[in-house]
Amino acid sequence: RRREAVAAEEEVDETPQEKKLRLAKQYLEELRQLGESRPAPVPRQGAVLGYSRAWGRVLGSPAHILLFLQVQPPDPARIRVLRGHQLPVTCLVISPDDKFIFSASKDGSLIKCKCLPGAVDSGKRLCVVPGGKKGSEERHLGHASHVLCMAISSDGKYLATGDRNKLIMIWDAATCKRLHIFTGHRDAVSGLSFRKGTHQLYSASHDRCVKVWDVAENAYVETLFGHQDVITGLDSLSRECCVTAGGRDGTVRLWKIPEESQLVFSGHQGSIDCIQLINEEHMVSGADDGSLALWGLTKKKPLALARQAHGEQDAQGLQQPYWISAVAALRSSDLLATGSHSGSVKLWKCGEGFRKLEHLLDIPLVGFVNSLKFSAAGDFLVAGIGQEHRLGRWWRIKEAKNSICIIPLKQKTRASSPEPPGSS
């Protein structure tokens, strides 16, 4: 007990870097003990192993991806289209167990539905929180303006939603009961993410700042400044940091929360509208100049850049690239998805140590793809579709349906070298 007390006192005085080193050593020791106590697992056909995520965190390198996903074109007849929102779908999340989809819209509504591709009751609505009229926030249960972003905690307990009216609402994900409202942003809330394994919430806004909240304690923690234009997207994983897309300031930023510092990345020519982490060391972003960028968190310029990733459109006699309006990454794999209003969702592979972007296939979808999410298992992709872009009304695609599309993904999986012990 005395030794534990001394160790506890030492932990209080340690720096963030010393804490990371201690946790890494502790994690390696746990892995060693686990390896001695039971044989190594044999990977199932079609399984997506999580080795790369664990080792990437410990070794500081994501080069330990053991499986590559070779996705086959989905059967269009198996794509499930779910209606319910009256106006364009702006954001969505999938529950950590892949059983539920939460979506939100410009009409202010929230919908929770079942998500079991192939099941008879897949798509069944379990909860609907309608949007209210402008100015009814005090009386109405839900949002009374466009909902722009949402996040779910990694234990599936809390759902967070952010709107144009500067509000962040916290919900019980199981019952859709509203628990709390955070105020403090001075403009639209445009990005939300829970730090993995915690109830710490990061929020980003058009007021150009990032805020940190403790959802379990209903508490504000701190505010971070740096972007020169509206922040359009935010993401985080396990580390105590988050990444943001800075719109027309042309930068992507990595915020180190304990150090209250930031790293600045640049490479897009247009407004950076969406961003997501692939693993603890890499991220992907999309811009309205049509470019898709793949980044390493140790390099300030993109490792790979796909220009006009969705091609060009004829806009009033001028050739303009299709905007990238949504990006998604299957965590700790090499698989990406991008959305625009070009008529398709595109799947990509990060090739050659995350230094190449290889186009795999197109999935036809009509409308603005405002949000994309892979299931945790990687067996389906969900797209939020609207007749308009989530941030404005520059164009309208009348033939589009404001809907959620569940896209099943067929996979062939092959082990890459090096293989884990006992693999077949």
CSV table of C-alpha atoms in Angstrom, one decimal:
chain,number,residue,atom,x,y,z
A,1,ARG,CA,0.0,0.0,0.0
A,2,ARG,CA,2.9,2.3,0.8
A,3,ARG,CA,4.4,1.7,-2.6
A,4,GLU,CA,1.0,2.4,-4.3
A,5,ALA,CA,0.7,5.7,-2.3
A,6,VAL,CA,4.2,6.8,-3.4
A,7,ALA,CA,3.4,5.9,-7.0
A,8,ALA,CA,0.2,7.9,-6.8
A,9,GLU,CA,2.1,10.9,-5.5
A,10,GLU,CA,4.6,10.7,-8.4
A,11,GLU,CA,1.8,10.5,-10.9
A,12,VAL,CA,0.4,13.9,-9.7
A,13,ASP,CA,3.7,15.6,-10.5
A,14,GLU,CA,4.3,14.0,-13.9
A,15,THR,CA,4.2,15.9,-17.1
A,16,PRO,CA,1.9,14.9,-20.0
A,17,GLN,CA,4.8,13.4,-21.8
A,18,GLU,CA,5.9,11.4,-18.7
A,19,LYS,CA,2.3,10.2,-18.3
A,20,LYS,CA,2.1,9.0,-21.9
A,21,LEU,CA,5.4,7.1,-21.5
A,22,ARG,CA,4.2,5.5,-18.2
A,23,LEU,CA,0.9,4.4,-19.8
A,24,ALA,CA,2.7,3.0,-22.8
A,25,LYS,CA,5.0,0.9,-20.6
A,26,GLN,CA,1.9,-0.2,-18.6
A,27,TYR,CA,0.1,-1.1,-21.8
A,28,LEU,CA,3.1,-3.2,-23.2
A,29,GLU,CA,3.3,-5.0,-19.9
A,30,GLU,CA,-0.4,-5.9,-20.1
A,31,LEU,CA,0.0,-7.1,-23.6
A,32,ARG,CA,3.0,-9.3,-22.5
A,33,GLN,CA,1.0,-10.8,-19.7
A,34,LEU,CA,-2.0,-11.3,-22.0
A,35,GLY,CA,0.2,-13.1,-24.5
A,36,GLU,CA,1.5,-15.4,-21.8
A,37,SER,CA,-1.9,-16.2,-20.4
A,38,ARG,CA,-3.6,-17.3,-23.6
A,39,PRO,CA,-2.7,-18.2,-27.2
A,40,ALA,CA,-2.9,-15.6,-29.9
A,41,PRO,CA,-6.3,-15.3,-31.7
A,42,VAL,CA,-6.7,-16.6,-35.2
A,43,PRO,CA,-8.4,-13.9,-37.3
A,44,ARG,CA,-11.8,-14.7,-38.7
A,45,GLN,CA,-12.4,-14.4,-42.5
A,46,GLY,CA,-13.7,-10.9,-43.0
A,47,ALA,CA,-12.7,-9.6,-39.6
A,48,VAL,CA,-11.1,-6.2,-39.2
A,49,LEU,CA,-8.4,-6.6,-36.5
A,50,GLY,CA,-7.6,-3.8,-34.2
A,51,TYR,CA,-3.9,-4.5,-33.7
A,52,SER,CA,-2.8,-1.4,-35.6
A,53,ARG,CA,-4.8,1.0,-33.3
A,54,ALA,CA,-3.2,-0.4,-30.2
A,55,TRP,CA,0.4,-0.6,-31.5
A,56,GLY,CA,0.1,2.7,-33.3
A,57,ARG,CA,-0.7,4.3,-29.9
A,58,VAL,CA,2.2,2.6,-28.1
A,59,LEU,CA,4.9,2.8,-30.8
A,60,GLY,CA,3.9,6.2,-32.2
A,61,SER,CA,3.6,4.7,-35.7
A,62,PRO,CA,0.5,3.4,-37.5
A,63,ALA,CA,2.6,1.1,-39.8
A,64,HIS,CA,1.3,-2.0,-38.1
A,65,ILE,CA,-2.0,-2.3,-40.1
A,66,LEU,CA,-2.2,-6.1,-40.6
A,67,LEU,CA,-5.1,-6.3,-42.9
A,68,PHE,CA,-6.1,-4.5,-46.1
A,69,LEU,CA,-9.7,-4.2,-47.0
A,70,GLN,CA,-10.6,-5.0,-50.6
A,71,VAL,CA,-14.2,-3.7,-50.9
A,72,GLN,CA,-16.4,-4.9,-53.7
A,73,PRO,CA,-19.0,-2.7,-55.4
A,74,PRO,CA,-22.3,-2.9,-53.4
A,75,ASP,CA,-25.5,-4.2,-55.0
A,76,PRO,CA,-27.6,-1.0,-55.5
A,77,ALA,CA,-30.8,-3.1,-54.7
A,78,ARG,CA,-29.4,-3.6,-51.2
A,79,ILE,CA,-28.9,0.0,-50.4
A,80,ARG,CA,-31.5,0.9,-47.8
A,81,VAL,CA,-33.0,4.4,-48.0
A,82,LEU,CA,-34.6,5.8,-44.8
A,83,ARG,CA,-36.9,8.8,-44.9
A,84,GLY,CA,-38.1,10.9,-42.0
A,85,HIS,CA,-36.4,14.3,-42.0
A,86,GLN,CA,-38.3,17.0,-43.9
A,87,LEU,CA,-35.2,19.1,-44.8
A,88,PRO,CA,-31.7,18.0,-45.7
A,89,VAL,CA,-29.9,15.6,-43.4
A,90,THR,CA,-26.8,17.4,-42.0
A,91,CYS,CA,-25.1,15.0,-39.7
A,92,LEU,CA,-25.3,11.4,-38.3
A,93,VAL,CA,-23.5,9.0,-36.0
A,94,ILE,CA,-23.6,5.2,-35.5
A,95,SER,CA,-23.7,3.8,-32.0
A,96,PRO,CA,-20.5,2.1,-30.9
A,97,ASP,CA,-22.2,-1.4,-31.1
A,98,ASP,CA,-23.4,-0.6,-34.7
A,99,LYS,CA,-27.0,-1.2,-33.7
A,100,PHE,CA,-28.4,2.3,-34.0
A,101,ILE,CA,-28.1,5.4,-36.2
A,102,PHE,CA,-28.8,8.9,-34.9
A,103,SER,CA,-29.4,11.6,-37.5
A,104,ALA,CA,-30.2,15.3,-37.6
A,105,SER,CA,-31.4,17.8,-40.1
A,106,LYS,CA,-31.9,21.5,-41.1
A,107,ASP,CA,-35.4,21.1,-39.8
A,108,GLY,CA,-34.0,20.7,-36.2
A,109,SER,CA,-35.2,17.2,-35.8
A,110,LEU,CA,-33.3,14.2,-34.3
A,111,ILE,CA,-34.1,10.6,-35.3
A,112,LYS,CA,-32.9,7.4,-33.7
A,113,CYS,CA,-33.4,4.2,-35.8
A,114,LYS,CA,-32.4,0.6,-35.8
A,115,CYS,CA,-29.5,-0.3,-38.0
A,116,LEU,CA,-29.1,-4.0,-38.6
A,117,PRO,CA,-28.5,-4.4,-42.4
A,118,GLY,CA,-30.5,-7.4,-43.6
A,119,ALA,CA,-32.8,-7.5,-40.6
A,120,VAL,CA,-36.6,-7.2,-41.1
A,121,ASP,CA,-36.9,-4.3,-38.7
A,122,SER,CA,-33.8,-2.5,-39.9
A,123,GLY,CA,-34.5,1.2,-40.3
A,124,LYS,CA,-37.3,1.2,-37.7
A,125,ARG,CA,-37.7,4.5,-36.0
A,126,LEU,CA,-37.2,4.2,-32.2
A,127,CYS,CA,-37.3,7.9,-31.3
A,128,VAL,CA,-38.1,11.2,-33.0
A,129,VAL,CA,-37.4,14.6,-31.4
A,130,PRO,CA,-39.1,17.1,-33.8
A,131,GLY,CA,-37.6,20.5,-34.5
A,132,GLY,CA,-39.2,23.5,-32.9
A,133,LYS,CA,-40.0,27.0,-34.3
A,134,LYS,CA,-37.4,29.7,-34.0
A,135,GLY,CA,-37.4,31.3,-30.6
A,136,SER,CA,-39.1,28.3,-28.9
A,137,GLU,CA,-35.9,27.0,-27.2
A,138,GLU,CA,-37.1,27.7,-23.7
A,139,ARG,CA,-40.3,25.7,-24.2
A,140,HIS,CA,-39.3,23.1,-26.8
A,141,LEU,CA,-37.5,19.8,-25.9
A,142,GLY,CA,-35.2,19.8,-28.9
A,143,HIS,CA,-33.5,22.2,-31.4
A,144,ALA,CA,-35.2,25.2,-32.9
A,145,SER,CA,-32.6,25.8,-35.7
A,146,HIS,CA,-30.4,23.8,-38.1
A,147,VAL,CA,-28.5,21.0,-36.4
A,148,LEU,CA,-25.0,21.0,-37.9
A,149,CYS,CA,-23.1,18.3,-35.9
A,150,MET,CA,-23.4,15.5,-33.5
A,151,ALA,CA,-21.2,13.0,-31.6
A,152,ILE,CA,-21.7,9.9,-29.4
A,153,SER,CA,-19.5,8.8,-26.5
A,154,SER,CA,-17.5,5.6,-27.0
A,155,ASP,CA,-19.6,3.9,-24.3
A,156,GLY,CA,-22.8,4.8,-26.1
A,157,LYS,CA,-24.2,6.7,-23.1
A,158,TYR,CA,-24.3,10.3,-24.2
A,159,LEU,CA,-25.3,11.9,-27.5
A,160,ALA,CA,-24.3,15.5,-28.2
A,161,THR,CA,-25.8,17.8,-30.8
A,162,GLY,CA,-24.9,21.3,-31.9
A,163,ASP,CA,-26.9,23.9,-33.8
A,164,ARG,CA,-26.9,27.2,-35.7
A,165,ASN,CA,-28.3,28.9,-32.6
A,166,LYS,CA,-25.0,28.4,-30.6
A,167,LEU,CA,-26.4,25.6,-28.5
A,168,ILE,CA,-24.9,22.2,-27.6
A,169,MET,CA,-27.5,19.7,-26.3
A,170,ILE,CA,-26.6,16.6,-24.3
A,171,TRP,CA,-28.9,13.6,-24.6
A,172,ASP,CA,-29.3,10.2,-23.0
A,173,ALA,CA,-28.6,8.0,-26.1
A,174,ALA,CA,-30.8,5.1,-24.8
A,175,THR,CA,-34.0,7.1,-24.2
A,176,CYS,CA,-33.4,10.3,-26.2
A,177,LYS,CA,-34.1,12.3,-23.1
A,178,ARG,CA,-32.4,15.7,-23.0
A,179,LEU,CA,-30.1,16.0,-20.1
A,180,HIS,CA,-28.4,19.4,-20.4
A,181,ILE,CA,-27.7,22.4,-22.6
A,182,PHE,CA,-24.2,23.9,-22.9
A,183,THR,CA,-24.0,27.6,-23.9
A,184,GLY,CA,-20.9,29.7,-24.4
A,185,HIS,CA,-20.2,29.6,-28.2
A,186,ARG,CA,-20.9,33.0,-29.9
A,187,ASP,CA,-21.8,31.5,-33.2
A,188,ALA,CA,-23.1,28.3,-34.9
A,189,VAL,CA,-21.7,25.0,-33.4
A,190,SER,CA,-20.2,23.2,-36.3
A,191,GLY,CA,-18.2,20.3,-34.9
A,192,LEU,CA,-18.4,17.9,-31.9
A,193,SER,CA,-16.4,14.9,-30.8
A,194,PHE,CA,-16.1,12.9,-27.6
A,195,ARG,CA,-12.5,11.9,-26.6
A,196,LYS,CA,-12.5,8.1,-27.0
A,197,GLY,CA,-12.9,6.3,-23.6
A,198,THR,CA,-14.0,9.4,-21.8
A,199,HIS,CA,-16.9,11.8,-21.4
A,200,GLN,CA,-14.7,14.8,-22.4
A,201,LEU,CA,-16.4,16.6,-25.3
A,202,TYR,CA,-14.7,18.9,-27.8
A,203,SER,CA,-16.8,21.5,-29.7
A,204,ALA,CA,-15.9,23.8,-32.6
A,205,SER,CA,-17.8,26.8,-33.8
A,206,HIS,CA,-18.1,29.5,-36.5
A,207,ASP,CA,-16.9,31.8,-33.7
A,208,ARG,CA,-13.4,30.4,-34.6
A,209,CYS,CA,-12.7,28.7,-31.2
A,210,VAL,CA,-12.6,25.2,-29.7
A,211,LYS,CA,-14.1,24.5,-26.3
A,212,VAL,CA,-13.6,21.6,-23.9
A,213,TRP,CA,-16.5,20.3,-21.7
A,214,ASP,CA,-16.9,17.6,-19.1
A,215,VAL,CA,-20.3,16.1,-20.0
A,216,ALA,CA,-20.6,13.8,-16.9
A,217,GLU,CA,-20.2,16.8,-14.6
A,218,ASN,CA,-22.1,19.3,-16.9
A,219,ALA,CA,-19.0,21.5,-16.7
A,220,TYR,CA,-17.2,23.9,-19.0
A,221,VAL,CA,-13.4,23.3,-19.0
A,222,GLU,CA,-11.6,25.7,-21.3
A,223,THR,CA,-11.5,27.6,-24.6
A,224,LEU,CA,-8.8,27.4,-27.3
A,225,PHE,CA,-8.2,30.1,-29.9
A,226,GLY,CA,-6.2,30.1,-33.2
A,227,HIS,CA,-8.3,29.8,-36.4
A,228,GLN,CA,-8.7,32.9,-38.5
A,229,ASP,CA,-12.0,31.8,-40.1
A,230,VAL,CA,-15.0,29.7,-39.1
A,231,ILE,CA,-14.3,26.2,-38.0
A,232,THR,CA,-16.2,23.7,-40.2
A,233,GLY,CA,-15.3,20.3,-38.7
A,234,LEU,CA,-13.7,18.6,-35.7
A,235,ASP,CA,-12.6,15.1,-34.8
A,236,SER,CA,-10.7,13.3,-32.0
A,237,LEU,CA,-9.6,9.8,-30.9
A,238,SER,CA,-8.0,8.5,-27.6
A,239,ARG,CA,-5.2,11.1,-27.2
A,240,GLU,CA,-6.0,14.3,-25.3
A,241,CYS,CA,-6.1,16.4,-28.5
A,242,CYS,CA,-8.4,17.1,-31.4
A,243,VAL,CA,-8.1,18.2,-35.1
A,244,THR,CA,-10.1,20.9,-36.8
A,245,ALA,CA,-10.8,22.2,-40.3
A,246,GLY,CA,-10.5,26.0,-40.5
A,247,GLY,CA,-12.7,26.9,-43.5
A,248,ARG,CA,-11.2,29.7,-45.6
A,249,ASP,CA,-8.2,30.3,-43.4
A,250,GLY,CA,-6.8,27.4,-45.3
A,251,THR,CA,-5.5,25.4,-42.3
A,252,VAL,CA,-6.0,22.2,-40.5
A,253,ARG,CA,-5.0,22.3,-36.9
A,254,LEU,CA,-4.0,19.8,-34.2
A,255,TRP,CA,-4.8,21.0,-30.7
A,256,LYS,CA,-2.8,19.6,-27.9
A,257,ILE,CA,-5.1,20.2,-24.9
A,258,PRO,CA,-2.8,19.7,-21.9
A,259,GLU,CA,0.0,21.9,-23.4
A,260,GLU,CA,-2.6,24.4,-24.7
A,261,SER,CA,-0.6,24.4,-28.0
A,262,GLN,CA,-1.5,23.7,-31.7
A,263,LEU,CA,0.2,22.5,-34.9
A,264,VAL,CA,-0.8,24.2,-38.1
A,265,PHE,CA,-1.1,22.2,-41.4
A,266,SER,CA,-1.7,23.8,-44.9
A,267,GLY,CA,-2.2,22.4,-48.4
A,268,HIS,CA,-5.7,23.0,-49.7
A,269,GLN,CA,-6.4,26.0,-51.9
A,270,GLY,CA,-10.1,26.4,-51.0
A,271,SER,CA,-12.3,26.3,-47.9
A,272,ILE,CA,-11.6,23.2,-45.8
A,273,ASP,CA,-15.1,21.8,-45.0
A,274,CYS,CA,-14.6,18.4,-43.4
A,275,ILE,CA,-12.0,16.4,-41.5
A,276,GLN,CA,-11.6,13.0,-39.8
A,277,LEU,CA,-8.8,11.1,-38.1
A,278,ILE,CA,-7.9,7.7,-39.6
A,279,ASN,CA,-5.8,6.7,-36.7
A,280,GLU,CA,-3.7,8.4,-34.0
A,281,GLU,CA,-1.1,9.5,-36.6
A,282,HIS,CA,-3.0,10.2,-39.8
A,283,MET,CA,-6.1,12.3,-40.9
A,284,VAL,CA,-8.0,13.1,-44.0
A,285,SER,CA,-9.7,16.4,-45.1
A,286,GLY,CA,-11.8,17.7,-48.0
A,287,ALA,CA,-12.2,21.2,-49.4
A,288,ASP,CA,-14.5,23.2,-51.8
A,289,ASP,CA,-11.7,23.3,-54.3
A,290,GLY,CA,-12.4,19.6,-54.9
A,291,SER,CA,-9.2,18.4,-53.2
A,292,LEU,CA,-8.9,15.5,-50.8
A,293,ALA,CA,-5.8,15.6,-48.6
A,294,LEU,CA,-4.1,12.8,-46.6
A,295,TRP,CA,-2.0,14.0,-43.7
A,296,GLY,CA,0.6,12.7,-41.2
A,297,LEU,CA,0.5,14.5,-37.9
A,298,THR,CA,4.3,14.9,-38.0
A,299,LYS,CA,4.3,16.7,-41.4
A,300,LYS,CA,2.9,20.2,-42.1
A,301,LYS,CA,2.1,19.4,-45.8
A,302,PRO,CA,-0.2,16.6,-47.1
A,303,LEU,CA,1.4,13.2,-47.6
A,304,ALA,CA,-1.0,12.8,-50.6
A,305,LEU,CA,-3.4,15.1,-52.4
A,306,ALA,CA,-6.1,14.2,-54.9
A,307,ARG,CA,-7.2,17.2,-56.8
A,308,GLN,CA,-10.7,17.4,-58.3
A,309,ALA,CA,-11.4,14.1,-56.5
A,310,HIS,CA,-15.0,14.1,-57.6
A,311,GLY,CA,-14.4,15.7,-61.0
A,312,GLU,CA,-15.8,19.0,-62.4
A,313,GLN,CA,-19.2,20.5,-63.0
A,314,ASP,CA,-20.4,23.2,-65.4
A,315,ALA,CA,-21.5,26.1,-63.2
A,316,GLN,CA,-22.9,29.0,-65.3
A,317,GLY,CA,-20.6,28.3,-68.2
A,318,LEU,CA,-17.5,27.8,-66.0
A,319,GLN,CA,-15.8,24.5,-65.1
A,320,GLN,CA,-15.7,24.2,-61.3
A,321,PRO,CA,-14.6,21.2,-59.2
A,322,TYR,CA,-17.3,19.4,-57.1
A,323,TRP,CA,-16.9,20.4,-53.5
A,324,ILE,CA,-15.9,17.7,-51.0
A,325,SER,CA,-18.7,17.9,-48.5
A,326,ALA,CA,-18.0,14.8,-46.3
A,327,VAL,CA,-15.1,12.5,-45.5
A,328,ALA,CA,-15.1,9.3,-43.5
A,329,ALA,CA,-12.4,6.8,-42.5
A,330,LEU,CA,-12.7,3.3,-41.3
A,331,ARG,CA,-10.7,3.7,-38.1
A,332,SER,CA,-7.2,2.1,-38.1
A,333,SER,CA,-7.6,0.8,-41.7
A,334,ASP,CA,-6.6,2.0,-45.1
A,335,LEU,CA,-10.2,2.7,-46.3
A,336,LEU,CA,-11.7,6.1,-46.9
A,337,ALA,CA,-15.0,7.5,-48.3
A,338,THR,CA,-15.8,10.9,-49.7
A,339,GLY,CA,-19.0,12.7,-50.6
A,340,SER,CA,-20.0,15.6,-52.8
A,341,HIS,CA,-23.0,16.4,-55.0
A,342,SER,CA,-21.4,14.8,-58.0
A,343,GLY,CA,-23.9,11.8,-58.0
A,344,SER,CA,-21.7,9.3,-56.2
A,345,VAL,CA,-19.9,8.4,-53.0
A,346,LYS,CA,-16.3,7.5,-53.7
A,347,LEU,CA,-14.2,4.9,-51.8
A,348,TRP,CA,-10.4,5.3,-51.6
A,349,LYS,CA,-7.5,3.3,-50.3
A,350,CYS,CA,-4.5,4.9,-48.5
A,351,GLY,CA,-1.6,3.2,-50.3
A,352,GLU,CA,2.2,2.9,-49.7
A,353,GLY,CA,2.4,3.8,-46.0
A,354,PHE,CA,-0.3,6.5,-46.2
A,355,ARG,CA,1.6,8.4,-49.0
A,356,LYS,CA,-0.9,7.7,-51.8
A,357,LEU,CA,-4.6,8.0,-52.4
A,358,GLU,CA,-5.9,5.3,-54.7
A,359,HIS,CA,-9.5,5.5,-56.0
A,360,LEU,CA,-11.3,2.2,-55.5
A,361,LEU,CA,-14.9,2.5,-56.7
A,362,ASP,CA,-18.0,4.8,-57.0
A,363,ILE,CA,-21.4,4.2,-55.3
A,364,PRO,CA,-24.2,6.1,-57.1
A,365,LEU,CA,-26.1,8.5,-54.8
A,366,VAL,CA,-28.1,11.5,-55.9
A,367,GLY,CA,-27.9,14.7,-53.7
A,368,PHE,CA,-25.6,16.5,-51.4
A,369,VAL,CA,-23.7,14.0,-49.3
A,370,ASN,CA,-23.5,15.9,-46.0
A,371,SER,CA,-22.3,13.2,-43.7
A,372,LEU,CA,-20.6,9.8,-44.0
A,373,LYS,CA,-19.8,7.2,-41.3
A,374,PHE,CA,-18.4,3.7,-41.5
A,375,SER,CA,-19.7,1.1,-39.0
A,376,ALA,CA,-17.1,0.0,-36.4
A,377,ALA,CA,-16.9,-3.4,-38.1
A,378,GLY,CA,-16.6,-1.9,-41.5
A,379,ASP,CA,-19.4,-4.0,-43.0
A,380,PHE,CA,-21.6,-1.0,-43.9
A,381,LEU,CA,-21.4,2.8,-44.7
A,382,VAL,CA,-24.1,5.3,-43.8
A,383,ALA,CA,-24.6,8.5,-45.8
A,384,GLY,CA,-26.7,11.5,-44.9
A,385,ILE,CA,-28.3,13.0,-48.0
A,386,GLY,CA,-29.9,16.4,-48.6
A,387,GLN,CA,-31.2,18.5,-51.5
A,388,GLU,CA,-28.9,21.2,-50.2
A,389,HIS,CA,-25.4,21.5,-48.7
A,390,ARG,CA,-25.4,21.3,-44.9
A,391,LEU,CA,-23.9,24.8,-44.5
A,392,GLY,CA,-25.9,26.8,-47.1
A,393,ARG,CA,-28.3,27.0,-50.0
A,394,TRP,CA,-26.0,27.6,-53.0
A,395,TRP,CA,-27.6,24.9,-55.1
A,396,ARG,CA,-30.7,22.7,-54.8
A,397,ILE,CA,-31.0,19.2,-56.3
A,398,LYS,CA,-34.7,18.7,-56.6
A,399,GLU,CA,-34.5,15.0,-57.6
A,400,ALA,CA,-32.6,14.2,-54.4
A,401,LYS,CA,-34.3,12.8,-51.3
A,402,ASN,CA,-33.6,14.1,-47.8
A,403,SER,CA,-32.7,10.7,-46.4
A,404,ILE,CA,-30.3,8.3,-44.7
A,405,CYS,CA,-28.7,5.6,-47.0
A,406,ILE,CA,-27.3,2.4,-45.5
A,407,ILE,CA,-24.8,0.9,-47.9
A,408,PRO,CA,-23.7,-2.7,-47.2
A,409,LEU,CA,-20.0,-3.3,-48.1
A,410,LYS,CA,-18.8,-6.7,-49.3
A,411,GLN,CA,-15.2,-7.4,-48.3
A,412,LYS,CA,-12.4,-9.7,-49.1
A,413,THR,CA,-9.8,-9.7,-46.5
A,414,ARG,CA,-6.2,-10.8,-46.9
A,415,ALA,CA,-3.5,-10.7,-44.2
A,416,SER,CA,-0.5,-8.6,-44.9
A,417,SER,CA,3.0,-9.1,-43.6
A,418,PRO,CA,4.0,-9.3,-40.8
A,419,GLU,CA,1.3,-11.7,-39.6
A,420,PRO,CA,0.4,-12.1,-36.0
A,421,PRO,CA,1.4,-15.4,-34.3
A,422,GLY,CA,-1.0,-18.2,-34.9
A,423,SER,CA,-2.7,-16.5,-37.9
A,424,SER,CA,-3.8,-18.6,-40.8
